[in-house]
Coordinates of C-alpha atoms and ligand atoms in Angstrom, one line a residue:
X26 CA -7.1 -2.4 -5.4
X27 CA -6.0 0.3 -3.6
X28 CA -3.1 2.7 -4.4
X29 CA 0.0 2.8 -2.4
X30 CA -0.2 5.9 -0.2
X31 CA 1.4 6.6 3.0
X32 CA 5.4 7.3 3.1
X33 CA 7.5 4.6 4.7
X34 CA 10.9 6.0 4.6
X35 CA 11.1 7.1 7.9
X36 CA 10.1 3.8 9.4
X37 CA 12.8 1.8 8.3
X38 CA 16.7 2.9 9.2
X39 CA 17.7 2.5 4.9
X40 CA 15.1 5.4 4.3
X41 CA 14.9 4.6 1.5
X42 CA 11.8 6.7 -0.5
X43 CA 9.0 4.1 -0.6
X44 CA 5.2 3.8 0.2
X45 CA 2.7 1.4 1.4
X46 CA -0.9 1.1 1.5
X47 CA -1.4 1.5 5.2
X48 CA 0.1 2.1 8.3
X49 CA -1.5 0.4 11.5
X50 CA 0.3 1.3 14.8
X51 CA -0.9 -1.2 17.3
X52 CA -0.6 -1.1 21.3
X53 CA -2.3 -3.9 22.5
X54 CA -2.5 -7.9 21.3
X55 CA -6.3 -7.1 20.4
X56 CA -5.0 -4.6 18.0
X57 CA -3.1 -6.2 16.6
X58 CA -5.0 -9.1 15.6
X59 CA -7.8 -6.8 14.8
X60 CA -5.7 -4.9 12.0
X61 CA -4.5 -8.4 11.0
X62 CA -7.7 -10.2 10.5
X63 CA -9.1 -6.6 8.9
X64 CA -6.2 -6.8 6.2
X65 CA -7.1 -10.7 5.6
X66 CA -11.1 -9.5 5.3
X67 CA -9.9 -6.6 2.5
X68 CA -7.4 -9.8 0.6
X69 CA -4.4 -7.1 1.8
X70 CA -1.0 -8.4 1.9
X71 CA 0.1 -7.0 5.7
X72 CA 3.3 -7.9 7.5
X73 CA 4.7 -6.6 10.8
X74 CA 7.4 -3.8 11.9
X75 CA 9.2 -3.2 14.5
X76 CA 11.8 -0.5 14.0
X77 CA 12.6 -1.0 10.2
X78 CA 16.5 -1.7 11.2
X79 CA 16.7 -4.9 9.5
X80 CA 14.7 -4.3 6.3
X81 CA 15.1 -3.7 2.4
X82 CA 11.8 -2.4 0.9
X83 CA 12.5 -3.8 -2.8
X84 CA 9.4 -1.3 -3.4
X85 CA 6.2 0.1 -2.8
X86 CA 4.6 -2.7 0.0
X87 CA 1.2 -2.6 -1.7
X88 CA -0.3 -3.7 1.8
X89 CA -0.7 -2.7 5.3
X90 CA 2.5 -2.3 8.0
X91 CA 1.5 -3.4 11.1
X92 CA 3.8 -1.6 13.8
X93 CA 4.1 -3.9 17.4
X94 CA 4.0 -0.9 19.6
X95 CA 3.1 -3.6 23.1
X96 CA 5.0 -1.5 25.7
X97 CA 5.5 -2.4 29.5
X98 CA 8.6 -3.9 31.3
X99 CA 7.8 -6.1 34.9
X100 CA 10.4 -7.7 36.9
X101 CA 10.2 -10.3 39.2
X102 CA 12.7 -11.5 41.7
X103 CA 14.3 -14.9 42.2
X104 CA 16.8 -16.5 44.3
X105 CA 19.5 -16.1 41.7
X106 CA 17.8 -14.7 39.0
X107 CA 15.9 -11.4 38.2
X108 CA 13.6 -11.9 35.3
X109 CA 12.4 -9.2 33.1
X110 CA 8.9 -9.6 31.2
X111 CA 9.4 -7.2 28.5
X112 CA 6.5 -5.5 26.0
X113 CA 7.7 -6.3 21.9
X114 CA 7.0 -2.8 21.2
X115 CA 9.9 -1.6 23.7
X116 CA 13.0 -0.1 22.3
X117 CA 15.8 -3.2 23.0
X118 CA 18.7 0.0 23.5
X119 CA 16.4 1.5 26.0
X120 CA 15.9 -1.9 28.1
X121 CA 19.5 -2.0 28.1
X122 CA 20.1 1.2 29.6
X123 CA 17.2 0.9 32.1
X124 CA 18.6 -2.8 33.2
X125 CA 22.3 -0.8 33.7
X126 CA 20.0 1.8 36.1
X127 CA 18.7 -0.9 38.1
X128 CA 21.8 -2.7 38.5
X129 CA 20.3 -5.5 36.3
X130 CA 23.7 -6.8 34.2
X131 CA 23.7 -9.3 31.8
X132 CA 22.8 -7.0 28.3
X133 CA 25.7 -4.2 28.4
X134 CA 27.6 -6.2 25.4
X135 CA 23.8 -5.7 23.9
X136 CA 24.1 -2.2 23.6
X137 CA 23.4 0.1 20.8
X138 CA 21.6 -2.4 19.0
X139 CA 19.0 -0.7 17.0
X140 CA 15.1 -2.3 16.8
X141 CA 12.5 -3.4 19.4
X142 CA 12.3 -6.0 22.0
X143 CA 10.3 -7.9 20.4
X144 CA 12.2 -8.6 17.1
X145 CA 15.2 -9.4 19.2
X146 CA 14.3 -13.2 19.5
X147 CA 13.9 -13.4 15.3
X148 CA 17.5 -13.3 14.5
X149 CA 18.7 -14.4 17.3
X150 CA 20.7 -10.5 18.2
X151 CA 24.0 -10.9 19.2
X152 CA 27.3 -8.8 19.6
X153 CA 31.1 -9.0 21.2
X154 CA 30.2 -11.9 22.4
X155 CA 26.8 -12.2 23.9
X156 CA 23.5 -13.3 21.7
X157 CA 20.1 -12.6 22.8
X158 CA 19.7 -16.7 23.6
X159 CA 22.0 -16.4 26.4
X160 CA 20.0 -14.0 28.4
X161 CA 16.1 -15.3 27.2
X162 CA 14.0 -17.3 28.9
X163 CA 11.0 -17.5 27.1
X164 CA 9.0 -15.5 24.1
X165 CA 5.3 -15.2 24.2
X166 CA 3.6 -15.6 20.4
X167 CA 0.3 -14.4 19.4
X168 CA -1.6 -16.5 16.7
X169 CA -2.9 -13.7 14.7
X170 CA -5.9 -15.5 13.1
X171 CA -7.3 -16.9 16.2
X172 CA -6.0 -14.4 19.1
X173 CA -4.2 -17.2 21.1
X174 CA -1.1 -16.5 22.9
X175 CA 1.8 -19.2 23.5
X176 CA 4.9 -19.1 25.7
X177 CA 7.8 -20.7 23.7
X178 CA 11.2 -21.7 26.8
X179 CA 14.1 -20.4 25.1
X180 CA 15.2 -23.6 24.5
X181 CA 12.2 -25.0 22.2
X182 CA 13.0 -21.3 20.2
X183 CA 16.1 -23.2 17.9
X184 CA 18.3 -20.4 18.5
X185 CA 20.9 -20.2 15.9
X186 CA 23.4 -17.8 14.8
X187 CA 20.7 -15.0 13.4
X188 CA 18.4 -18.3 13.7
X189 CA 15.7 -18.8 15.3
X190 CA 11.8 -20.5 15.1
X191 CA 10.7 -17.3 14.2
X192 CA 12.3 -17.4 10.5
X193 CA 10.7 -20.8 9.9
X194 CA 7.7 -22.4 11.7
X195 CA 6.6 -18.9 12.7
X196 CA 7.2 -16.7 10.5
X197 CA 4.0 -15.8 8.7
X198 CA 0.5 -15.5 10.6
X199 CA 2.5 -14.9 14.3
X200 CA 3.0 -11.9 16.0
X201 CA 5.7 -11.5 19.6
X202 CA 4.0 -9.9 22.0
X203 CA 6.6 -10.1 24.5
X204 CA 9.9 -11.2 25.6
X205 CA 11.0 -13.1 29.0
X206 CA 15.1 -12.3 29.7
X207 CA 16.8 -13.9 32.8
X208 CA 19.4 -12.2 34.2
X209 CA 21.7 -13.9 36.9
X210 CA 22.2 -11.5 40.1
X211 CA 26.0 -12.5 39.6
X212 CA 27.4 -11.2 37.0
X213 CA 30.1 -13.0 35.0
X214 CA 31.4 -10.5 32.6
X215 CA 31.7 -12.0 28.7
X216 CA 35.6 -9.9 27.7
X217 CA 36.1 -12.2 25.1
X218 CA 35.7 -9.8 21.6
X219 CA 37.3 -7.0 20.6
X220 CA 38.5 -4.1 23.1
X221 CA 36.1 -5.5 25.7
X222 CA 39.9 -8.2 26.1
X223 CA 41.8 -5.2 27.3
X224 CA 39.8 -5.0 30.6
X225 CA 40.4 -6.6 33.7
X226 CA 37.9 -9.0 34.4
X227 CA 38.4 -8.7 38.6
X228 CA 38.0 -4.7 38.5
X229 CA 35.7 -4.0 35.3
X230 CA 31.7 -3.2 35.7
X231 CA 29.0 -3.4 33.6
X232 CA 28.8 0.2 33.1
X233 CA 32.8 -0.1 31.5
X234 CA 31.8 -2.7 29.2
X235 CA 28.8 -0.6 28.1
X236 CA 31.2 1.8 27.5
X237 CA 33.9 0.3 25.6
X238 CA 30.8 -1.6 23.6
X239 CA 28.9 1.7 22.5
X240 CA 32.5 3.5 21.9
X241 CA 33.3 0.4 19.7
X242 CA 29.7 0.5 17.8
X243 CA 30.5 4.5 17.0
X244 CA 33.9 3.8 15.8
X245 CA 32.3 1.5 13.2
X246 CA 28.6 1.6 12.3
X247 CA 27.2 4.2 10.8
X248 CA 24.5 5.8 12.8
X249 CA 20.9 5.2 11.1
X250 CA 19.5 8.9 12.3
X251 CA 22.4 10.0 9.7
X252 CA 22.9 7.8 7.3
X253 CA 20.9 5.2 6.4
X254 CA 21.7 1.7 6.6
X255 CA 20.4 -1.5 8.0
X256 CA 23.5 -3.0 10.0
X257 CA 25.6 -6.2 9.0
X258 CA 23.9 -6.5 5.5
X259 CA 24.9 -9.8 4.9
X260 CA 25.8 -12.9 7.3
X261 CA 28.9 -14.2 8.4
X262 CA 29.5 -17.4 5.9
X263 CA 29.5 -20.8 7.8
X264 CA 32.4 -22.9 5.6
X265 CA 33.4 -26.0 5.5
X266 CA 37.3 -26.8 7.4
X267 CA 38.6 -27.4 3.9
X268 CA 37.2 -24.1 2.4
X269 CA 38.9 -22.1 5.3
X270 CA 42.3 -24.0 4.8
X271 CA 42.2 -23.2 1.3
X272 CA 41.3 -19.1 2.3
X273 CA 44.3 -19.4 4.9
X274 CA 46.8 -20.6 2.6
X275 CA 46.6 -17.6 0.7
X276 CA 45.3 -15.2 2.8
X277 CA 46.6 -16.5 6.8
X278 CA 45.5 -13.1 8.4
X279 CA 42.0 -13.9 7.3
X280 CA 39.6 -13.8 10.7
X281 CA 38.1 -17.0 11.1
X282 CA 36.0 -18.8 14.4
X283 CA 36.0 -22.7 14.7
X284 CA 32.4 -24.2 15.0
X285 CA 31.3 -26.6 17.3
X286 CA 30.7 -28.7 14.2
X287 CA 34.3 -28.5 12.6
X288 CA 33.0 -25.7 10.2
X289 CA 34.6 -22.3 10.6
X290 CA 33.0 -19.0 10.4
X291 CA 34.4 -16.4 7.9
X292 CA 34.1 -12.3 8.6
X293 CA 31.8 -11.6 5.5
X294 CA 33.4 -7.8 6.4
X295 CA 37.2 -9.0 5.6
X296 CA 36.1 -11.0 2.7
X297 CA 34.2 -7.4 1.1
X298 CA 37.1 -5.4 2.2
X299 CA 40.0 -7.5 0.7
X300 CA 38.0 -7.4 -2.3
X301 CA 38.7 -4.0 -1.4
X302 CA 35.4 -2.8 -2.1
X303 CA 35.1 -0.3 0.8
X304 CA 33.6 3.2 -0.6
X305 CA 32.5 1.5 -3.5
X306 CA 29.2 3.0 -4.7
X307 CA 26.3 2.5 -7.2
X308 CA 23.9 5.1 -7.6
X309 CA 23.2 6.5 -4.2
X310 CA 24.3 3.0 -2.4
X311 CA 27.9 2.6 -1.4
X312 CA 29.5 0.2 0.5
X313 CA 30.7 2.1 4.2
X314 CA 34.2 3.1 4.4
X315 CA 34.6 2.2 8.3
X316 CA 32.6 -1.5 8.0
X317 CA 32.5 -3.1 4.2
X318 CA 30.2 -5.5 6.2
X319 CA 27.6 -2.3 6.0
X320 CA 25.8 -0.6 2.5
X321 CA 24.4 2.8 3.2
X322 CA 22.3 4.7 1.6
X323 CA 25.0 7.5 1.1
X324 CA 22.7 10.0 -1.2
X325 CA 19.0 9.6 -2.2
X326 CA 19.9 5.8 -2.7
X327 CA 17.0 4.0 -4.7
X328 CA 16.2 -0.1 -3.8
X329 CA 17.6 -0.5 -6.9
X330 CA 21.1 1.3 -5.9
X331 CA 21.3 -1.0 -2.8
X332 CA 20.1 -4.4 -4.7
X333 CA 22.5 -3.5 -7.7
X334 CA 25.4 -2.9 -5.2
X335 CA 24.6 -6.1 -3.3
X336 CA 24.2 -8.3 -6.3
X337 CA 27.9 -6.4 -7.4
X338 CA 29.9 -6.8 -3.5
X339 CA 28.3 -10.7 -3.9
X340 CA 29.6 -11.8 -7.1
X341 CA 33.0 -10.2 -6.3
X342 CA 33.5 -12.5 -3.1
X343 CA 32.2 -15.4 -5.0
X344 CA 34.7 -14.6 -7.7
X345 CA 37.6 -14.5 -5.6
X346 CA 37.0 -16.3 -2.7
X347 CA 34.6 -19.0 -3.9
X348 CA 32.0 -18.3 -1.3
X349 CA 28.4 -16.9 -1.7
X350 CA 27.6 -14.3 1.0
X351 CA 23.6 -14.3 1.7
X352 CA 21.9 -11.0 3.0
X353 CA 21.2 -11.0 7.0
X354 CA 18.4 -7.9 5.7
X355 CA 15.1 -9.2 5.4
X356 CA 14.1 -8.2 1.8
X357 CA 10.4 -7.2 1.4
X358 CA 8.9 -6.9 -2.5
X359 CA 5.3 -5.4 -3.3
X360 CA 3.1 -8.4 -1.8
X361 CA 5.5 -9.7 1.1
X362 CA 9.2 -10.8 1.8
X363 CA 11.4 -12.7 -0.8
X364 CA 14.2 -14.9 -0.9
X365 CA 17.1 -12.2 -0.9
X366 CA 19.7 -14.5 -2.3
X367 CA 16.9 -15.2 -5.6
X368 CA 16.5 -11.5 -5.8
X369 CA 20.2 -11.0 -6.1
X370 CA 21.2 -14.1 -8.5
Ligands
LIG38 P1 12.4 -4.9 11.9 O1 13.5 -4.6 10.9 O2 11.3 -4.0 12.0 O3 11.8 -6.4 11.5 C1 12.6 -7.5 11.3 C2 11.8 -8.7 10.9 O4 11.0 -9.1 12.0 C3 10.8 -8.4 9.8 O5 10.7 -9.6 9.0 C4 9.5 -8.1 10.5 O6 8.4 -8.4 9.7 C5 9.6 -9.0 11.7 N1 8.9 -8.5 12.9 C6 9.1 -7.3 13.5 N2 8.4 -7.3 14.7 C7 7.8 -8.5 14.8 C8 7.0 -9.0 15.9 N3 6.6 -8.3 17.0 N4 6.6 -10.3 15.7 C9 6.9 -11.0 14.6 N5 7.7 -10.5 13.6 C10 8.1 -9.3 13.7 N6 21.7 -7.1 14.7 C11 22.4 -7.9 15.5 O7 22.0 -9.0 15.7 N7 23.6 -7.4 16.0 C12 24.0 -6.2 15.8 O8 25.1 -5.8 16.4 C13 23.3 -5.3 15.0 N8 23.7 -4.0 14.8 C14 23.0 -3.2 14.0 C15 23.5 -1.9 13.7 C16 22.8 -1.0 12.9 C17 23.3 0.3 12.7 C18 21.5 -1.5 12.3 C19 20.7 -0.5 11.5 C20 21.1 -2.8 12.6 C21 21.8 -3.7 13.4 N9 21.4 -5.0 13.6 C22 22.1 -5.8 14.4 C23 20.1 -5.5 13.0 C24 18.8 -5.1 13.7 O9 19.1 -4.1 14.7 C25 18.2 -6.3 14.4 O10 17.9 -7.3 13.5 C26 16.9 -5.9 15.2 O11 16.5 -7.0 16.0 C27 15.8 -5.5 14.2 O12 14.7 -5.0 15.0 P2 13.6 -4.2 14.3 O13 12.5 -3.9 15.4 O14 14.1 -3.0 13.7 O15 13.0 -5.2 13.3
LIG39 N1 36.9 -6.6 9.1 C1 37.7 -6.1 8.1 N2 37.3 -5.1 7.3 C2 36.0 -4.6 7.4 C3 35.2 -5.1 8.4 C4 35.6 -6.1 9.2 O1 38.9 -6.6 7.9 O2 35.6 -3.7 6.7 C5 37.4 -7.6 10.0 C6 37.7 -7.1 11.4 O3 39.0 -6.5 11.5 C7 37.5 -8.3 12.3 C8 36.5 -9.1 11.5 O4 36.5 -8.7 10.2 O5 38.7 -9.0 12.3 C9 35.1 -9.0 12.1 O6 34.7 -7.6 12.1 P1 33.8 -7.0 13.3 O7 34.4 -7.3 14.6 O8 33.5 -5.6 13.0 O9 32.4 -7.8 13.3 P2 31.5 -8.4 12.1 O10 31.8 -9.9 12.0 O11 31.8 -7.6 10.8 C10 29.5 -9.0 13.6 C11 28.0 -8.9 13.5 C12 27.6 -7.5 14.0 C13 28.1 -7.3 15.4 C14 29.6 -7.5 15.4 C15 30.2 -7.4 16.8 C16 27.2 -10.3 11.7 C17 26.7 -10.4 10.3 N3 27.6 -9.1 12.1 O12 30.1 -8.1 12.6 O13 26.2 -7.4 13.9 O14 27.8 -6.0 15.9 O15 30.0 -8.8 14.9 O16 29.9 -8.6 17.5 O17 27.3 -11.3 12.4 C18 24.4 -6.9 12.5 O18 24.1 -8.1 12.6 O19 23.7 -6.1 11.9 C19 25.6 -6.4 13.2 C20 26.1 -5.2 13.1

């Protein structure tokens, strides 16, 4: 076996101090089936990366990291519609900006949202209001043991909230190689979250909702470059009606969204922050003082700090509010990803 070598901290936005076996960058489809099938041949546990911004490394990854690097954007004109055809390895912030430049509107609620292109589809990205399913068209999925590419329409993709195919029926052994978007050439503006509801919908532009989207991001999220963190650590909890009536009744300012199906969606950040865990910190982990929704690695944090403080913000919702949050983070152990909510019981 071969020893864990080559410094991952700087590929994944916790930075947290951890090594793996390999690193493989790859640019094209071929190379990345090459470096796949090469890891199979060695028996080496190998697993792909985008940008690292939705990842906990429980530890050394004694196996190779495979990073999507597929560049290239082409657009192509319809009636209505301009369609994008956009490389996995492509920075999704980037796109945005470059579809603003163009006049191409449809991803300015998008913006600011760390990671590639091509792990957009995977959760399913979404902010104030938009989700990544309302502007895809298709994703194209490379087989890595065989090299064959299919084209998945968005709506065969099971888009969820932070759902999608990709967690389930393709998750291990597929890599996306690239992502269709479809942008309609008149713009409806989505105002419906936050400060985007103070603008006026007849004289606001795309470039204003950027704006008010990347000011709102600052306000709250700490930025990765500085302190190290992996977004919304855990989901939104879907409840039952009755759950949420029982929340209400003794907490009625608690935020909560109806679901189509009669469930209603909690803010997992309310539910940390009246447990009023903000700041709260073990070892170098801590909980973010402008978004309890967030754990940051606020000094030399360790994957223990950041498990420990999970395991700690989860059993204090559950023993207040009866509800168990589970992570949105992808947790990855020595051989390959794990069931976060076993590796925090
Ligand atoms: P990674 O973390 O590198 O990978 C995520 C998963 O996808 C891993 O399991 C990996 O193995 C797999 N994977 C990566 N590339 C491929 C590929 N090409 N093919 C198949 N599998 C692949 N998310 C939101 O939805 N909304 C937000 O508002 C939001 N805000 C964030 C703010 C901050 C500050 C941070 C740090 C994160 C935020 N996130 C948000 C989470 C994160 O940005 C998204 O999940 C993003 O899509 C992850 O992209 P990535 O390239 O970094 O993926
Ligand atoms: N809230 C608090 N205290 C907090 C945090 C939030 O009371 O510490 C309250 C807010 O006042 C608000 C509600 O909770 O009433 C929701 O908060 P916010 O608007 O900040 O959004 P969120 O539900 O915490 C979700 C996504 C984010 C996305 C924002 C904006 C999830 C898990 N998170 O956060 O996505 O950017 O909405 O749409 O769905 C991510 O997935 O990594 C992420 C950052």
């Amino acid at each position: 076996m071969s020893s864990s070598s080559v410094s991952i901290q700087a590929l994944h936005t916790f930075g947290l101090p951890v090594f793996a076996e390999r690193v493989i960058s790859a640019e094209t489809q071929e190379q990345l089936c090459d470096a796949w099938q090469q890891a199979a041949q060695e028996q080496r546990p190998a697993i792909l990366l985008g940008e690292g911004s939705n990842m906990l490394f429980l530890e050394d990854f004694s196996g190779w990291i495979i990073l999507n690097r597929i560049k290239g954007i082409n657009v192509r004109e319809s009636e209505d519609f301009w369609h994008l055809h956009v490389g996995a390895g492509e920075n999704w912030h980037e796109l945005v900006c470059y579809s603003l430049e163009q006049n191409f509107s449809g991803l300015e609620n998008l913006a600011l949202i760390p990671g590639c292109v091509g792990s957009s589809p995977i959760q399913n990205i979404g902010a104030y209001g938009v989700e990544l399913k309302d502007v895809c068209e298709y994703v194209d999925v490379l087989n890595l043991s065989c090299g064959d590419t299919s084209r998945i329409a968005a709506e065969d993709c099971q888009f969820g909230y932070r759902e999608s195919i990709f967690k389930h029926q393709f998750r291990e052994g597929y890599a996306i190689v690239a992502v269709g978007l479809i942008l309609p050439k008149v713009w409806k503006p989505v105002l419906s979250y936050g400060d985007l509801r103070q603008l006026d919908a007849q004289t606001v532009t795309p470039k204003a909702v950027f704006d008010s989207v990347c000011e709102m991001r600052s306000s709250k999220l700490p930025d990765p470059k500085v302190t190290g963190n992996a977004g919304s650590f855990f989901k939104n909890p879907i409840v039952s009606a009755e759950t949420a009536a029982r929340i209400l009744a003794s907490d009625p300012n608690a935020p909560h969204y109806p679901q189509p199906d009669g469930q209603e969606k909690l803010a997992a950040g309310w539910l940390i922050d009246t447990c009023r865990l903000k700041g709260h910190r073990i070892g170098g982990a801590a909980v973010h003082q402008q978004q309890a929704l967030v754990l940051i690695n606020l000094d030399n944090a360790t994957p223990q700090d950041v498990t420990a403080l999970a395991g700690y913000v989860r059993n204090q919702v559950a023993a207040r509010f009866n509800v168990w949050l589970e992570p949105e983070v992808r947790f990855i152990g020595r051989t390959g990803e794990r069931n976060a909510v076993e590796v925090l019981s």
